[in-house]
mmCIF file of N, CA, C and O in Angstrom:
data_model
loop_
_atom_site.group_PDB
_atom_site.id
_atom_site.type_symbol
_atom_site.label_atom_id
_atom_site.label_comp_id
_atom_site.label_asym_id
_atom_site.label_seq_id
_atom_site.Cartn_x
_atom_site.Cartn_y
_atom_site.Cartn_z
ATOM 1 N N MET A 1 1.602 -16.596 -28.299
ATOM 2 C CA MET A 1 1.637 -15.517 -27.299
ATOM 3 C C MET A 1 3.203 -15.115 -26.825
ATOM 4 O O MET A 1 3.874 -16.118 -26.559
ATOM 5 N N THR A 2 3.483 -13.799 -26.728
ATOM 6 C CA THR A 2 4.813 -13.296 -26.567
ATOM 7 C C THR A 2 4.729 -12.509 -25.103
ATOM 8 O O THR A 2 3.609 -12.162 -25.024
ATOM 9 N N GLY A 3 5.836 -12.265 -24.560
ATOM 10 C CA GLY A 3 5.732 -11.409 -23.603
ATOM 11 C C GLY A 3 6.593 -12.405 -22.349
ATOM 12 O O GLY A 3 6.878 -13.601 -22.583
ATOM 13 N N SER A 4 6.363 -11.759 -21.075
ATOM 14 C CA SER A 4 7.024 -12.392 -20.227
ATOM 15 C C SER A 4 5.998 -12.715 -19.075
ATOM 16 O O SER A 4 5.155 -12.062 -18.838
ATOM 17 N N ILE A 5 6.210 -13.908 -18.208
ATOM 18 C CA ILE A 5 5.173 -14.443 -17.211
ATOM 19 C C ILE A 5 5.329 -13.297 -16.022
ATOM 20 O O ILE A 5 4.664 -13.270 -15.324
ATOM 21 N N ALA A 6 6.688 -12.745 -16.104
ATOM 22 C CA ALA A 6 6.950 -11.917 -15.002
ATOM 23 C C ALA A 6 5.966 -10.804 -14.902
ATOM 24 O O ALA A 6 5.575 -10.102 -14.038
ATOM 25 N N ILE A 7 5.705 -10.201 -16.261
ATOM 26 C CA ILE A 7 4.847 -8.922 -16.248
ATOM 27 C C ILE A 7 3.556 -9.365 -15.533
ATOM 28 O O ILE A 7 3.126 -8.413 -14.928
ATOM 29 N N LEU A 8 2.888 -10.709 -15.899
ATOM 30 C CA LEU A 8 1.666 -10.971 -15.241
ATOM 31 C C LEU A 8 2.009 -11.000 -13.843
ATOM 32 O O LEU A 8 1.003 -10.556 -12.985
ATOM 33 N N GLY A 9 3.025 -11.378 -13.342
ATOM 34 C CA GLY A 9 3.137 -11.630 -11.918
ATOM 35 C C GLY A 9 3.330 -10.209 -11.113
ATOM 36 O O GLY A 9 2.649 -10.050 -9.974
ATOM 37 N N TYR A 10 3.974 -9.243 -12.065
ATOM 38 C CA TYR A 10 4.063 -7.864 -11.417
ATOM 39 C C TYR A 10 2.541 -7.405 -11.327
ATOM 40 O O TYR A 10 2.110 -6.673 -10.338
ATOM 41 N N GLY A 11 1.579 -7.844 -12.222
ATOM 42 C CA GLY A 11 0.343 -7.315 -12.160
ATOM 43 C C GLY A 11 -0.520 -7.812 -11.113
ATOM 44 O O GLY A 11 -1.150 -6.985 -10.238
ATOM 45 N N LEU A 12 -0.286 -9.026 -10.612
ATOM 46 C CA LEU A 12 -0.834 -9.705 -9.516
ATOM 47 C C LEU A 12 -0.164 -9.155 -7.906
ATOM 48 O O LEU A 12 -1.036 -9.017 -7.216
ATOM 49 N N ALA A 13 1.107 -8.632 -8.196
ATOM 50 C CA ALA A 13 1.690 -8.032 -7.101
ATOM 51 C C ALA A 13 1.270 -7.067 -6.740
ATOM 52 O O ALA A 13 1.134 -6.351 -5.455
ATOM 53 N N THR A 14 0.683 -6.024 -7.742
ATOM 54 C CA THR A 14 0.228 -4.638 -7.454
ATOM 55 C C THR A 14 -1.216 -4.836 -6.600
ATOM 56 O O THR A 14 -1.565 -3.765 -5.945
ATOM 57 N N LEU A 15 -1.854 -5.865 -6.669
ATOM 58 C CA LEU A 15 -3.009 -5.996 -6.181
ATOM 59 C C LEU A 15 -3.098 -5.835 -4.477
ATOM 60 O O LEU A 15 -4.202 -5.138 -4.229
ATOM 61 N N GLY A 16 -2.109 -6.556 -3.826
ATOM 62 C CA GLY A 16 -1.977 -6.449 -2.421
ATOM 63 C C GLY A 16 -1.804 -5.272 -1.918
ATOM 64 O O GLY A 16 -2.238 -4.827 -1.095
ATOM 65 N N PRO A 17 -0.748 -4.732 -2.507
ATOM 66 C CA PRO A 17 -0.529 -3.072 -1.976
ATOM 67 C C PRO A 17 -1.805 -2.246 -1.954
ATOM 68 O O PRO A 17 -1.983 -1.374 -1.281
ATOM 69 N N GLY A 18 -2.433 -2.301 -3.446
ATOM 70 C CA GLY A 18 -3.822 -1.413 -3.764
ATOM 71 C C GLY A 18 -4.631 -1.713 -2.579
ATOM 72 O O GLY A 18 -5.043 -0.755 -2.232
ATOM 73 N N ILE A 19 -4.886 -3.097 -2.273
ATOM 74 C CA ILE A 19 -6.149 -3.151 -1.729
ATOM 75 C C ILE A 19 -5.682 -2.873 -0.056
ATOM 76 O O ILE A 19 -6.413 -2.112 0.569
ATOM 77 N N GLY A 20 -4.594 -3.055 0.283
ATOM 78 C CA GLY A 20 -3.853 -2.780 1.608
ATOM 79 C C GLY A 20 -3.845 -0.895 1.774
ATOM 80 O O GLY A 20 -4.401 -0.523 2.868
ATOM 81 N N ILE A 21 -3.525 -0.420 0.668
ATOM 82 C CA ILE A 21 -3.530 1.150 0.832
ATOM 83 C C ILE A 21 -4.800 1.624 1.104
ATOM 84 O O ILE A 21 -5.307 2.530 1.876
ATOM 85 N N GLY A 22 -5.874 1.128 0.299
ATOM 86 C CA GLY A 22 -7.326 1.280 0.350
ATOM 87 C C GLY A 22 -8.116 1.299 1.857
ATOM 88 O O GLY A 22 -8.680 2.299 2.281
ATOM 89 N N ILE A 23 -7.767 0.195 2.422
ATOM 90 C CA ILE A 23 -8.231 0.026 3.538
ATOM 91 C C ILE A 23 -7.436 0.571 4.815
ATOM 92 O O ILE A 23 -8.018 1.242 5.357
ATOM 93 N N LEU A 24 -6.109 0.831 4.568
ATOM 94 C CA LEU A 24 -5.656 1.659 5.608
ATOM 95 C C LEU A 24 -6.153 3.153 5.481
ATOM 96 O O LEU A 24 -6.200 3.671 6.561
ATOM 97 N N ILE A 25 -6.162 3.815 4.437
ATOM 98 C CA ILE A 25 -6.583 5.124 4.041
ATOM 99 C C ILE A 25 -8.151 5.399 4.647
ATOM 100 O O ILE A 25 -8.427 6.052 5.563
ATOM 101 N N GLY A 26 -8.867 4.275 4.352
ATOM 102 C CA GLY A 26 -10.297 4.242 4.792
ATOM 103 C C GLY A 26 -10.125 4.149 6.351
ATOM 104 O O GLY A 26 -11.378 4.768 6.696
ATOM 105 N N LYS A 27 -9.703 3.513 6.759
ATOM 106 C CA LYS A 27 -9.863 3.176 8.248
ATOM 107 C C LYS A 27 -9.351 4.492 9.107
ATOM 108 O O LYS A 27 -9.700 4.802 10.164
ATOM 109 N N THR A 28 -8.013 4.932 8.571
ATOM 110 C CA THR A 28 -7.676 6.208 9.053
ATOM 111 C C THR A 28 -8.662 7.423 9.200
ATOM 112 O O THR A 28 -8.945 7.972 10.091
ATOM 113 N N GLN A 29 -9.398 7.308 7.895
ATOM 114 C CA GLN A 29 -10.529 8.229 7.800
ATOM 115 C C GLN A 29 -11.639 8.137 8.710
ATOM 116 O O GLN A 29 -12.142 9.111 9.393
ATOM 117 N N GLU A 30 -11.823 6.931 9.015
ATOM 118 C CA GLU A 30 -12.926 6.570 10.027
ATOM 119 C C GLU A 30 -12.641 7.115 11.347
ATOM 120 O O GLU A 30 -13.509 7.808 12.169
ATOM 121 N N ALA A 31 -11.575 6.659 11.628
ATOM 122 C CA ALA A 31 -10.806 6.973 12.973
ATOM 123 C C ALA A 31 -10.730 8.496 13.161
ATOM 124 O O ALA A 31 -11.020 8.919 14.390
ATOM 125 N N THR A 32 -10.590 9.266 12.268
ATOM 126 C CA THR A 32 -10.486 10.506 12.321
ATOM 127 C C THR A 32 -11.745 11.351 12.461
ATOM 128 O O THR A 32 -12.096 12.250 13.194
ATOM 129 N N ALA A 33 -12.609 10.666 11.764
ATOM 130 C CA ALA A 33 -13.871 11.023 11.990
ATOM 131 C C ALA A 33 -14.427 10.863 13.426
ATOM 132 O O ALA A 33 -15.492 11.983 13.983
ATOM 133 N N ARG A 34 -14.184 9.756 14.119
ATOM 134 C CA ARG A 34 -14.599 9.622 15.313
ATOM 135 C C ARG A 34 -13.837 10.403 16.572
ATOM 136 O O ARG A 34 -14.467 10.869 17.483
ATOM 137 N N GLN A 35 -12.663 10.571 16.365
ATOM 138 C CA GLN A 35 -11.860 11.278 17.333
ATOM 139 C C GLN A 35 -11.150 12.319 16.616
ATOM 140 O O GLN A 35 -9.606 11.995 16.357
ATOM 141 N N PRO A 36 -11.361 13.414 16.044
ATOM 142 C CA PRO A 36 -10.538 14.446 15.402
ATOM 143 C C PRO A 36 -9.339 14.945 16.105
ATOM 144 O O PRO A 36 -8.409 15.215 15.410
ATOM 145 N N GLU A 37 -9.517 14.973 17.711
ATOM 146 C CA GLU A 37 -8.028 15.453 18.056
ATOM 147 C C GLU A 37 -6.861 14.501 17.994
ATOM 148 O O GLU A 37 -5.819 15.103 18.230
ATOM 149 N N VAL A 38 -6.880 13.328 17.550
ATOM 150 C CA VAL A 38 -5.816 12.353 17.522
ATOM 151 C C VAL A 38 -5.482 12.430 15.915
ATOM 152 O O VAL A 38 -4.745 11.461 15.370
ATOM 153 N N ALA A 39 -5.865 12.931 15.187
ATOM 154 C CA ALA A 39 -5.789 13.178 13.603
ATOM 155 C C ALA A 39 -4.430 13.273 13.410
ATOM 156 O O ALA A 39 -3.939 12.444 12.360
ATOM 157 N N SER A 40 -3.468 14.065 14.121
ATOM 158 C CA SER A 40 -2.048 14.229 13.592
ATOM 159 C C SER A 40 -1.380 12.845 13.513
ATOM 160 O O SER A 40 -0.421 12.446 12.904
ATOM 161 N N LYS A 41 -1.568 12.354 14.828
ATOM 162 C CA LYS A 41 -1.053 11.111 15.307
ATOM 163 C C LYS A 41 -1.650 9.704 14.154
ATOM 164 O O LYS A 41 -0.794 9.059 13.778
ATOM 165 N N LEU A 42 -2.826 9.972 13.821
ATOM 166 C CA LEU A 42 -3.118 8.961 12.806
ATOM 167 C C LEU A 42 -2.844 9.163 11.398
ATOM 168 O O LEU A 42 -2.432 8.354 10.890
ATOM 169 N N PHE A 43 -2.364 10.303 11.119
ATOM 170 C CA PHE A 43 -1.939 10.736 9.827
ATOM 171 C C PHE A 43 -0.015 10.026 9.575
ATOM 172 O O PHE A 43 -0.294 9.497 8.895
ATOM 173 N N THR A 44 0.298 10.275 10.882
ATOM 174 C CA THR A 44 1.729 10.009 10.642
ATOM 175 C C THR A 44 1.801 8.476 10.624
ATOM 176 O O THR A 44 2.895 7.805 9.990
ATOM 177 N N ASN A 45 1.008 7.759 11.332
ATOM 178 C CA ASN A 45 0.955 6.339 11.260
ATOM 179 C C ASN A 45 0.431 5.723 9.862
ATOM 180 O O ASN A 45 0.957 4.734 9.432
ATOM 181 N N MET A 46 -0.577 6.689 9.407
ATOM 182 C CA MET A 46 -1.072 5.900 7.959
ATOM 183 C C MET A 46 -0.067 6.106 7.023
ATOM 184 O O MET A 46 0.364 5.439 6.239
ATOM 185 N N ILE A 47 0.927 7.275 6.909
ATOM 186 C CA ILE A 47 1.785 7.477 6.022
ATOM 187 C C ILE A 47 3.225 6.393 6.144
ATOM 188 O O ILE A 47 3.565 6.008 5.278
ATOM 189 N N LEU A 48 3.338 5.903 7.670
ATOM 190 C CA LEU A 48 4.389 4.957 7.638
ATOM 191 C C LEU A 48 3.819 3.701 7.185
ATOM 192 O O LEU A 48 4.503 2.836 6.350
ATOM 193 N N GLY A 49 2.510 3.444 7.488
ATOM 194 C CA GLY A 49 1.768 2.405 6.977
ATOM 195 C C GLY A 49 1.864 1.908 5.414
ATOM 196 O O GLY A 49 2.279 1.117 4.821
ATOM 197 N N VAL A 50 1.340 3.174 4.836
ATOM 198 C CA VAL A 50 1.520 3.163 3.607
ATOM 199 C C VAL A 50 3.009 2.824 2.712
ATOM 200 O O VAL A 50 2.985 2.253 1.854
ATOM 201 N N ALA A 51 3.855 3.509 3.537
ATOM 202 C CA ALA A 51 5.312 3.335 2.923
ATOM 203 C C ALA A 51 5.587 1.802 3.099
ATOM 204 O O ALA A 51 6.350 1.211 2.099
ATOM 205 N N PHE A 52 5.138 0.938 4.139
ATOM 206 C CA PHE A 52 5.639 -0.411 4.205
ATOM 207 C C PHE A 52 4.733 -0.989 3.444
ATOM 208 O O PHE A 52 5.390 -1.962 2.811
ATOM 209 N N VAL A 53 3.615 -0.668 3.050
ATOM 210 C CA VAL A 53 2.684 -1.596 2.072
ATOM 211 C C VAL A 53 3.248 -1.325 0.766
ATOM 212 O O VAL A 53 3.313 -2.174 -0.266
ATOM 213 N N GLU A 54 3.676 -0.017 0.369
ATOM 214 C CA GLU A 54 4.045 0.366 -0.860
ATOM 215 C C GLU A 54 5.403 -0.196 -1.280
ATOM 216 O O GLU A 54 5.704 -0.918 -2.398
ATOM 217 N N VAL A 55 6.285 -0.495 -0.212
ATOM 218 C CA VAL A 55 7.558 -1.442 -0.578
ATOM 219 C C VAL A 55 7.287 -2.695 -1.260
ATOM 220 O O VAL A 55 7.850 -3.265 -1.961
ATOM 221 N N LEU A 56 6.152 -3.558 -0.909
ATOM 222 C CA LEU A 56 5.649 -4.852 -1.218
ATOM 223 C C LEU A 56 5.605 -4.591 -2.848
ATOM 224 O O LEU A 56 5.863 -5.624 -3.529
ATOM 225 N N GLY A 57 4.648 -3.474 -3.169
ATOM 226 C CA GLY A 57 4.716 -3.161 -4.579
ATOM 227 C C GLY A 57 5.940 -3.390 -5.386
ATOM 228 O O GLY A 57 6.167 -3.669 -6.530
ATOM 229 N N LEU A 58 6.936 -2.472 -4.835
ATOM 230 C CA LEU A 58 8.182 -2.123 -5.283
ATOM 231 C C LEU A 58 9.066 -3.398 -5.535
ATOM 232 O O LEU A 58 9.670 -3.695 -6.367
ATOM 233 N N ILE A 59 8.839 -4.197 -4.493
ATOM 234 C CA ILE A 59 9.594 -5.609 -4.451
ATOM 235 C C ILE A 59 9.089 -6.382 -5.546
ATOM 236 O O ILE A 59 9.796 -7.066 -6.361
ATOM 237 N N GLY A 60 7.735 -6.445 -5.892
ATOM 238 C CA GLY A 60 7.113 -7.127 -6.955
ATOM 239 C C GLY A 60 7.637 -6.718 -8.527
ATOM 240 O O GLY A 60 7.868 -7.398 -9.263
ATOM 241 N N PHE A 61 7.689 -5.423 -8.330
ATOM 242 C CA PHE A 61 8.220 -4.821 -9.756
ATOM 243 C C PHE A 61 9.547 -5.157 -9.715
ATOM 244 O O PHE A 61 10.232 -5.338 -11.237
ATOM 245 N N VAL A 62 10.487 -5.103 -8.982
ATOM 246 C CA VAL A 62 12.050 -5.577 -9.086
ATOM 247 C C VAL A 62 11.897 -6.762 -9.368
ATOM 248 O O VAL A 62 12.860 -7.026 -10.422
ATOM 249 N N LEU A 63 11.430 -7.808 -8.758
ATOM 250 C CA LEU A 63 11.441 -9.105 -9.052
ATOM 251 C C LEU A 63 11.084 -9.360 -10.516
ATOM 252 O O LEU A 63 11.492 -10.485 -11.200
ATOM 253 N N ALA A 64 9.978 -8.743 -11.084
ATOM 254 C CA ALA A 64 9.577 -8.930 -12.431
ATOM 255 C C ALA A 64 10.547 -8.332 -13.515
ATOM 256 O O ALA A 64 10.908 -9.084 -14.482
ATOM 257 N N LEU A 65 11.595 -7.386 -13.066
ATOM 258 C CA LEU A 65 12.328 -6.640 -13.972
ATOM 259 C C LEU A 65 13.758 -7.840 -13.545
ATOM 260 O O LEU A 65 14.627 -7.907 -14.595
ATOM 261 N N ILE A 66 14.143 -8.316 -12.612
ATOM 262 C CA ILE A 66 15.261 -9.063 -12.614
ATOM 263 C C ILE A 66 15.293 -10.625 -13.438
ATOM 264 O O ILE A 66 16.161 -10.832 -14.058
ATOM 265 N N LYS A 67 14.304 -11.020 -13.844
ATOM 266 C CA LYS A 67 14.080 -12.200 -14.484
ATOM 267 C C LYS A 67 14.402 -11.908 -15.961
ATOM 268 O O LYS A 67 15.168 -11.950 -16.360
#
């Protein structure tokens, strides 16, 4: 078997952000359906949350490349 175990680690590191973004967007859609008048505030908060969650994936990618 050739390759680096870091690549496997990166693959596992993408699971958390992927699940997190899915939950975040799903809950935002539920809240928008219940209260459409606050959709713009929810969208702003969702974008910030997605950015923070995505940073976790990027950190996993960088750590896999550093090795």
